[in-house]
mmCIF file with all atom_site columns, C-alpha atoms and ligand atoms in Angstrom:
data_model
loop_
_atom_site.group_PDB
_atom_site.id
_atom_site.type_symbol
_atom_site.label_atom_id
_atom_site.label_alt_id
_atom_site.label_comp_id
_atom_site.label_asym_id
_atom_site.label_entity_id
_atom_site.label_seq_id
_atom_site.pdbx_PDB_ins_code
_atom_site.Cartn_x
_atom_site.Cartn_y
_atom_site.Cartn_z
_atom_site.occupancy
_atom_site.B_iso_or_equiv
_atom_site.pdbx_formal_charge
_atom_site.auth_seq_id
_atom_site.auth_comp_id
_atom_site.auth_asym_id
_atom_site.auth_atom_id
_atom_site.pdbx_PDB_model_num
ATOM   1  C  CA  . UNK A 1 1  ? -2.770  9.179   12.221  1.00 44.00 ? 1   UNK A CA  1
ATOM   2  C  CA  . UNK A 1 2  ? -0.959  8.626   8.988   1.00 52.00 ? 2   UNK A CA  1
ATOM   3  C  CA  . UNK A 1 3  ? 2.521   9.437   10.290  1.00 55.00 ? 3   UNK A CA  1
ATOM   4  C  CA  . UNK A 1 4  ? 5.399   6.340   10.163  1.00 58.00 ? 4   UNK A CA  1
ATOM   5  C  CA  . UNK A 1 5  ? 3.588   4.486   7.701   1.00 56.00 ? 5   UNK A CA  1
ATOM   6  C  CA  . UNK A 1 6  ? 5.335   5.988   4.800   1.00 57.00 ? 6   UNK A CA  1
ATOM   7  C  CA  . UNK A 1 7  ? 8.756   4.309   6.014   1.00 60.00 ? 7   UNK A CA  1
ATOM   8  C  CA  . UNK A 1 8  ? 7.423   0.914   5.846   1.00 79.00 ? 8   UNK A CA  1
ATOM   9  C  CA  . UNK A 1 9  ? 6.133   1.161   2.497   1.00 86.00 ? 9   UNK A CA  1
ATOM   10 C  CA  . UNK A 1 10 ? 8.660   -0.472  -0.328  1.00 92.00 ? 10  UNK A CA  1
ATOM   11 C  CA  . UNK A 1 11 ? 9.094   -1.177  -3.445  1.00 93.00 ? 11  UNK A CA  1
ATOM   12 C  CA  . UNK A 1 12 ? 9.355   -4.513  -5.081  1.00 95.00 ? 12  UNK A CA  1
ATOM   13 C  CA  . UNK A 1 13 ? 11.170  -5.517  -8.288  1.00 96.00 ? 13  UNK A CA  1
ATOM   14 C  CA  . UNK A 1 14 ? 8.577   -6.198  -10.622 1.00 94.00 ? 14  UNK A CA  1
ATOM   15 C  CA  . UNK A 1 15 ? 6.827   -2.430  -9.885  1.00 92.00 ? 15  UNK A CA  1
ATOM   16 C  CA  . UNK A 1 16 ? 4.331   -3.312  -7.174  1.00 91.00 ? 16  UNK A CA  1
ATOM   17 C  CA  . UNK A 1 17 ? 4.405   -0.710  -4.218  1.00 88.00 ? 17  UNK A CA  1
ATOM   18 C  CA  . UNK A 1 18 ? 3.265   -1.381  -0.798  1.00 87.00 ? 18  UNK A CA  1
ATOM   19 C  CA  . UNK A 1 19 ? 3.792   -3.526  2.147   1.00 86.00 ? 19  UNK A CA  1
ATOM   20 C  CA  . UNK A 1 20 ? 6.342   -6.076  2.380   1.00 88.00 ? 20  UNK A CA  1
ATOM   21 C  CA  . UNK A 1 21 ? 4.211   -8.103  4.892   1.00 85.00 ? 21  UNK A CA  1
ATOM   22 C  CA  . UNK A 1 22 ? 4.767   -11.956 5.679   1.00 84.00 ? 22  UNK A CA  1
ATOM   23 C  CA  . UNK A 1 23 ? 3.850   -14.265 3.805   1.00 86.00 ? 23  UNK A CA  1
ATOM   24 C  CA  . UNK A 1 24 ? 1.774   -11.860 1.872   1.00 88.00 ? 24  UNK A CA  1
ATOM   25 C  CA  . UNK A 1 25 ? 2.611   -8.481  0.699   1.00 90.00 ? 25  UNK A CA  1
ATOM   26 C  CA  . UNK A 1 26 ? -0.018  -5.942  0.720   1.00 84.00 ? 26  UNK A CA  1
ATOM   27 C  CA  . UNK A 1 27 ? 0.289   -3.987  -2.725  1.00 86.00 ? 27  UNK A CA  1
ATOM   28 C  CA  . UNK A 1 28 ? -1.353  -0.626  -2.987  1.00 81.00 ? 28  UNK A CA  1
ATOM   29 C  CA  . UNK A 1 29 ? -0.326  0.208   -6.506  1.00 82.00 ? 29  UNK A CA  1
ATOM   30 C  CA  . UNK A 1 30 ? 0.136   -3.016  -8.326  1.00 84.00 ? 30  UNK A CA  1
ATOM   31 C  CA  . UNK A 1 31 ? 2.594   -3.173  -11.392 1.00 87.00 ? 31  UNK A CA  1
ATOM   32 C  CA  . UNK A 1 32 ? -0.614  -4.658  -13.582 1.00 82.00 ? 32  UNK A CA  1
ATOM   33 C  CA  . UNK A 1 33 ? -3.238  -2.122  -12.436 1.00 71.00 ? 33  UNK A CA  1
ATOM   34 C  CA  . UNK A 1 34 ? -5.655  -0.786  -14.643 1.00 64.00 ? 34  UNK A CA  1
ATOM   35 C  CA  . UNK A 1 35 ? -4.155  2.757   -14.754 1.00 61.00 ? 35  UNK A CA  1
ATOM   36 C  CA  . UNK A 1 36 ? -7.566  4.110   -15.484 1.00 56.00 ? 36  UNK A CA  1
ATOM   37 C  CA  . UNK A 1 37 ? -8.698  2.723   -11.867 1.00 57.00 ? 37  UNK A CA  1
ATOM   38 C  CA  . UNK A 1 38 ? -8.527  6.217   -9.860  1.00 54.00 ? 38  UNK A CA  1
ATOM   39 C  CA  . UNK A 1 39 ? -7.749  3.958   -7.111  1.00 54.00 ? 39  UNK A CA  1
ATOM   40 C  CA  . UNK A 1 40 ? -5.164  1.626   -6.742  1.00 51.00 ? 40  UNK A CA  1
ATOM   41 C  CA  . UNK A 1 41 ? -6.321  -1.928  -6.092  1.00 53.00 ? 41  UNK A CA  1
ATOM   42 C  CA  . UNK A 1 42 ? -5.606  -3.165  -2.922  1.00 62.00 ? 42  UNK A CA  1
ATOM   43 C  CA  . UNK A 1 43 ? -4.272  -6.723  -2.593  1.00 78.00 ? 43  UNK A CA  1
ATOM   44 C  CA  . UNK A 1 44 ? -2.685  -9.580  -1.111  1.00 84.00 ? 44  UNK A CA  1
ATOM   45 C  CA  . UNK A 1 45 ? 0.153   -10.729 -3.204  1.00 89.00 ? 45  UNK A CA  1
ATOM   46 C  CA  . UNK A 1 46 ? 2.807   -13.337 -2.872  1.00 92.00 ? 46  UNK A CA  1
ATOM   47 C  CA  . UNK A 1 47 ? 5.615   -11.627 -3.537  1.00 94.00 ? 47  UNK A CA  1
ATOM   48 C  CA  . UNK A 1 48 ? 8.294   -13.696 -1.662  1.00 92.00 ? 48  UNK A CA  1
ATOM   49 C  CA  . UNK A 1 49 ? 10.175  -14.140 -4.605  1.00 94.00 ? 49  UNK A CA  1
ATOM   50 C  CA  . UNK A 1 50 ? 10.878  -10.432 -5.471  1.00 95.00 ? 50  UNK A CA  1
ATOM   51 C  CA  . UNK A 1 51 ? 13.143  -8.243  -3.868  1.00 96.00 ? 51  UNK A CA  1
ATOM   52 C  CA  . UNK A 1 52 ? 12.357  -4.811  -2.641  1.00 95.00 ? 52  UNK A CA  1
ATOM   53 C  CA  . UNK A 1 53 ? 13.947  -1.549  -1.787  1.00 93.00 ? 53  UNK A CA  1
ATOM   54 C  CA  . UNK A 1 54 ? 12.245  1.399   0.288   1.00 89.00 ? 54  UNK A CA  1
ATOM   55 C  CA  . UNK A 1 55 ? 10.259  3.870   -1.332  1.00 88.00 ? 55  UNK A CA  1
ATOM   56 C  CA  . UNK A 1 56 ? 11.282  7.453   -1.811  1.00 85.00 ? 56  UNK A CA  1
ATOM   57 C  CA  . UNK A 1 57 ? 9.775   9.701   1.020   1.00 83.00 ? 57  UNK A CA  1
ATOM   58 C  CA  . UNK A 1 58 ? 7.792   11.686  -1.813  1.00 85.00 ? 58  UNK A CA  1
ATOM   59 C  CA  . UNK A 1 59 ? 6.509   8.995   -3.501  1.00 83.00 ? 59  UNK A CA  1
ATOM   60 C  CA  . UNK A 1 60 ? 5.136   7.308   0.449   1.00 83.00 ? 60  UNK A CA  1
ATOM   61 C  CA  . UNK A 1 61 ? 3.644   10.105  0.738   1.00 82.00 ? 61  UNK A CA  1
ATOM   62 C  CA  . UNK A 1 62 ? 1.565   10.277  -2.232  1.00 82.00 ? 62  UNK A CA  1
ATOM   63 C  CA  . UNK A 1 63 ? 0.396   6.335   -1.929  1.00 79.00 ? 63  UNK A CA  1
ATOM   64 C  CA  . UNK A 1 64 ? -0.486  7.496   1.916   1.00 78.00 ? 64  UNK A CA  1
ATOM   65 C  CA  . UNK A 1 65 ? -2.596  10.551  0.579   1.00 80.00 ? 65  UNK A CA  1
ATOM   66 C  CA  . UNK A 1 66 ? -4.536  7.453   -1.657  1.00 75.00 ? 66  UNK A CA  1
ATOM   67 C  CA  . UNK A 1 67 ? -4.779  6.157   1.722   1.00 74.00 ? 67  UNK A CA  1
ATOM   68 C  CA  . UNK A 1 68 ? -6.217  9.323   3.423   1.00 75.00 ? 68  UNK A CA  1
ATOM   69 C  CA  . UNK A 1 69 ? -8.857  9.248   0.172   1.00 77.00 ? 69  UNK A CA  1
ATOM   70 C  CA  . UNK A 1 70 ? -10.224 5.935   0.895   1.00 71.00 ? 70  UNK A CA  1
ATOM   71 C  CA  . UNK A 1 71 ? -10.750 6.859   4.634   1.00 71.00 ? 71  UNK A CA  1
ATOM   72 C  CA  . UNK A 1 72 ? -12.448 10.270  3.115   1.00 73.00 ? 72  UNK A CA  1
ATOM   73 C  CA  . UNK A 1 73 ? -14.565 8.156   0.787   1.00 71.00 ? 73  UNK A CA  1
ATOM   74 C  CA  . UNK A 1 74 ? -16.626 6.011   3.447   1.00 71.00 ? 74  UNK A CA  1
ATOM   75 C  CA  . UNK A 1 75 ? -13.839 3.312   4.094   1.00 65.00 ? 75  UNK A CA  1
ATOM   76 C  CA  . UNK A 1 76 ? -13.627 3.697   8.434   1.00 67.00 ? 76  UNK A CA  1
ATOM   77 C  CA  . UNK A 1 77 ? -10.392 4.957   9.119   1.00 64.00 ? 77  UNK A CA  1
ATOM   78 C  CA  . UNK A 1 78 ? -10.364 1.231   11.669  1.00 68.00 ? 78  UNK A CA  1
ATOM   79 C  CA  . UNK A 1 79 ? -10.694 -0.440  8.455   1.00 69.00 ? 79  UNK A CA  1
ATOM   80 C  CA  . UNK A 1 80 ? -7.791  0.650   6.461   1.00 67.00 ? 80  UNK A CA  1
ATOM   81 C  CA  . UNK A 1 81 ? -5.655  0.672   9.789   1.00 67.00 ? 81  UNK A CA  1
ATOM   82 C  CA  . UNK A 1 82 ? -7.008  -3.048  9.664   1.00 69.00 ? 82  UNK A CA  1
ATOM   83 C  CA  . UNK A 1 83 ? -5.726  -3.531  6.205   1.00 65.00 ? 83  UNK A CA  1
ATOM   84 C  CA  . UNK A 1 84 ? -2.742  -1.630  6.449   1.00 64.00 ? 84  UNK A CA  1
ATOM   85 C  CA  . UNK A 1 85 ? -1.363  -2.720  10.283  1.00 59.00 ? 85  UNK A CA  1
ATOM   86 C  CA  . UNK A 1 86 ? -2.483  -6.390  10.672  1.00 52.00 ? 86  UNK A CA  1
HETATM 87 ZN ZN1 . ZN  B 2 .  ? 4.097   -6.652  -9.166  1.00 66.13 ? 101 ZN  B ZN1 1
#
């Protein structure tokens, strides 16, 4: 369910990985989290003004198995699919 999601996911200048949606980019490991937060925070963020390069297939994978967690910890899989693909 999970497959061709990792190829959209970028990331921007100042750190923030995630979705480089318009206006608002959906971060799913901000560059300011709390690293002691086992999750990362998911967010709207303007980040119009930064610039942002593809992430590394590795590293898309890993923020998509956070993704698989969340659906594994009581978040509906229609949920995140509602957060993630708007
Ligand atoms: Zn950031």
């Amino acid at each position: 369910v999970l497959s061709g999601w990792g190829m959209h996911i970028v990331k921007f200048s100042c750190g923030c990985i995630g979705f480089a949606f318009e206006p608002q980019a959906l971060v799913l490991d901000a560059c300011d989290a709390d690293r002691c937060d086992p999750y990362p925070s998911h967010m709207w963020r303007d980040l119009s003004d930064k610039t942002y390069e593809p992430l590394d297939e590795s590293a898309a994978r890993d923020l998509l198995t956070v993704v698989a967690e969340l659906v594994d910890d009581g978040h509906s899989l229609r949920d995140v699919r509602r957060l993630l693909v708007p």
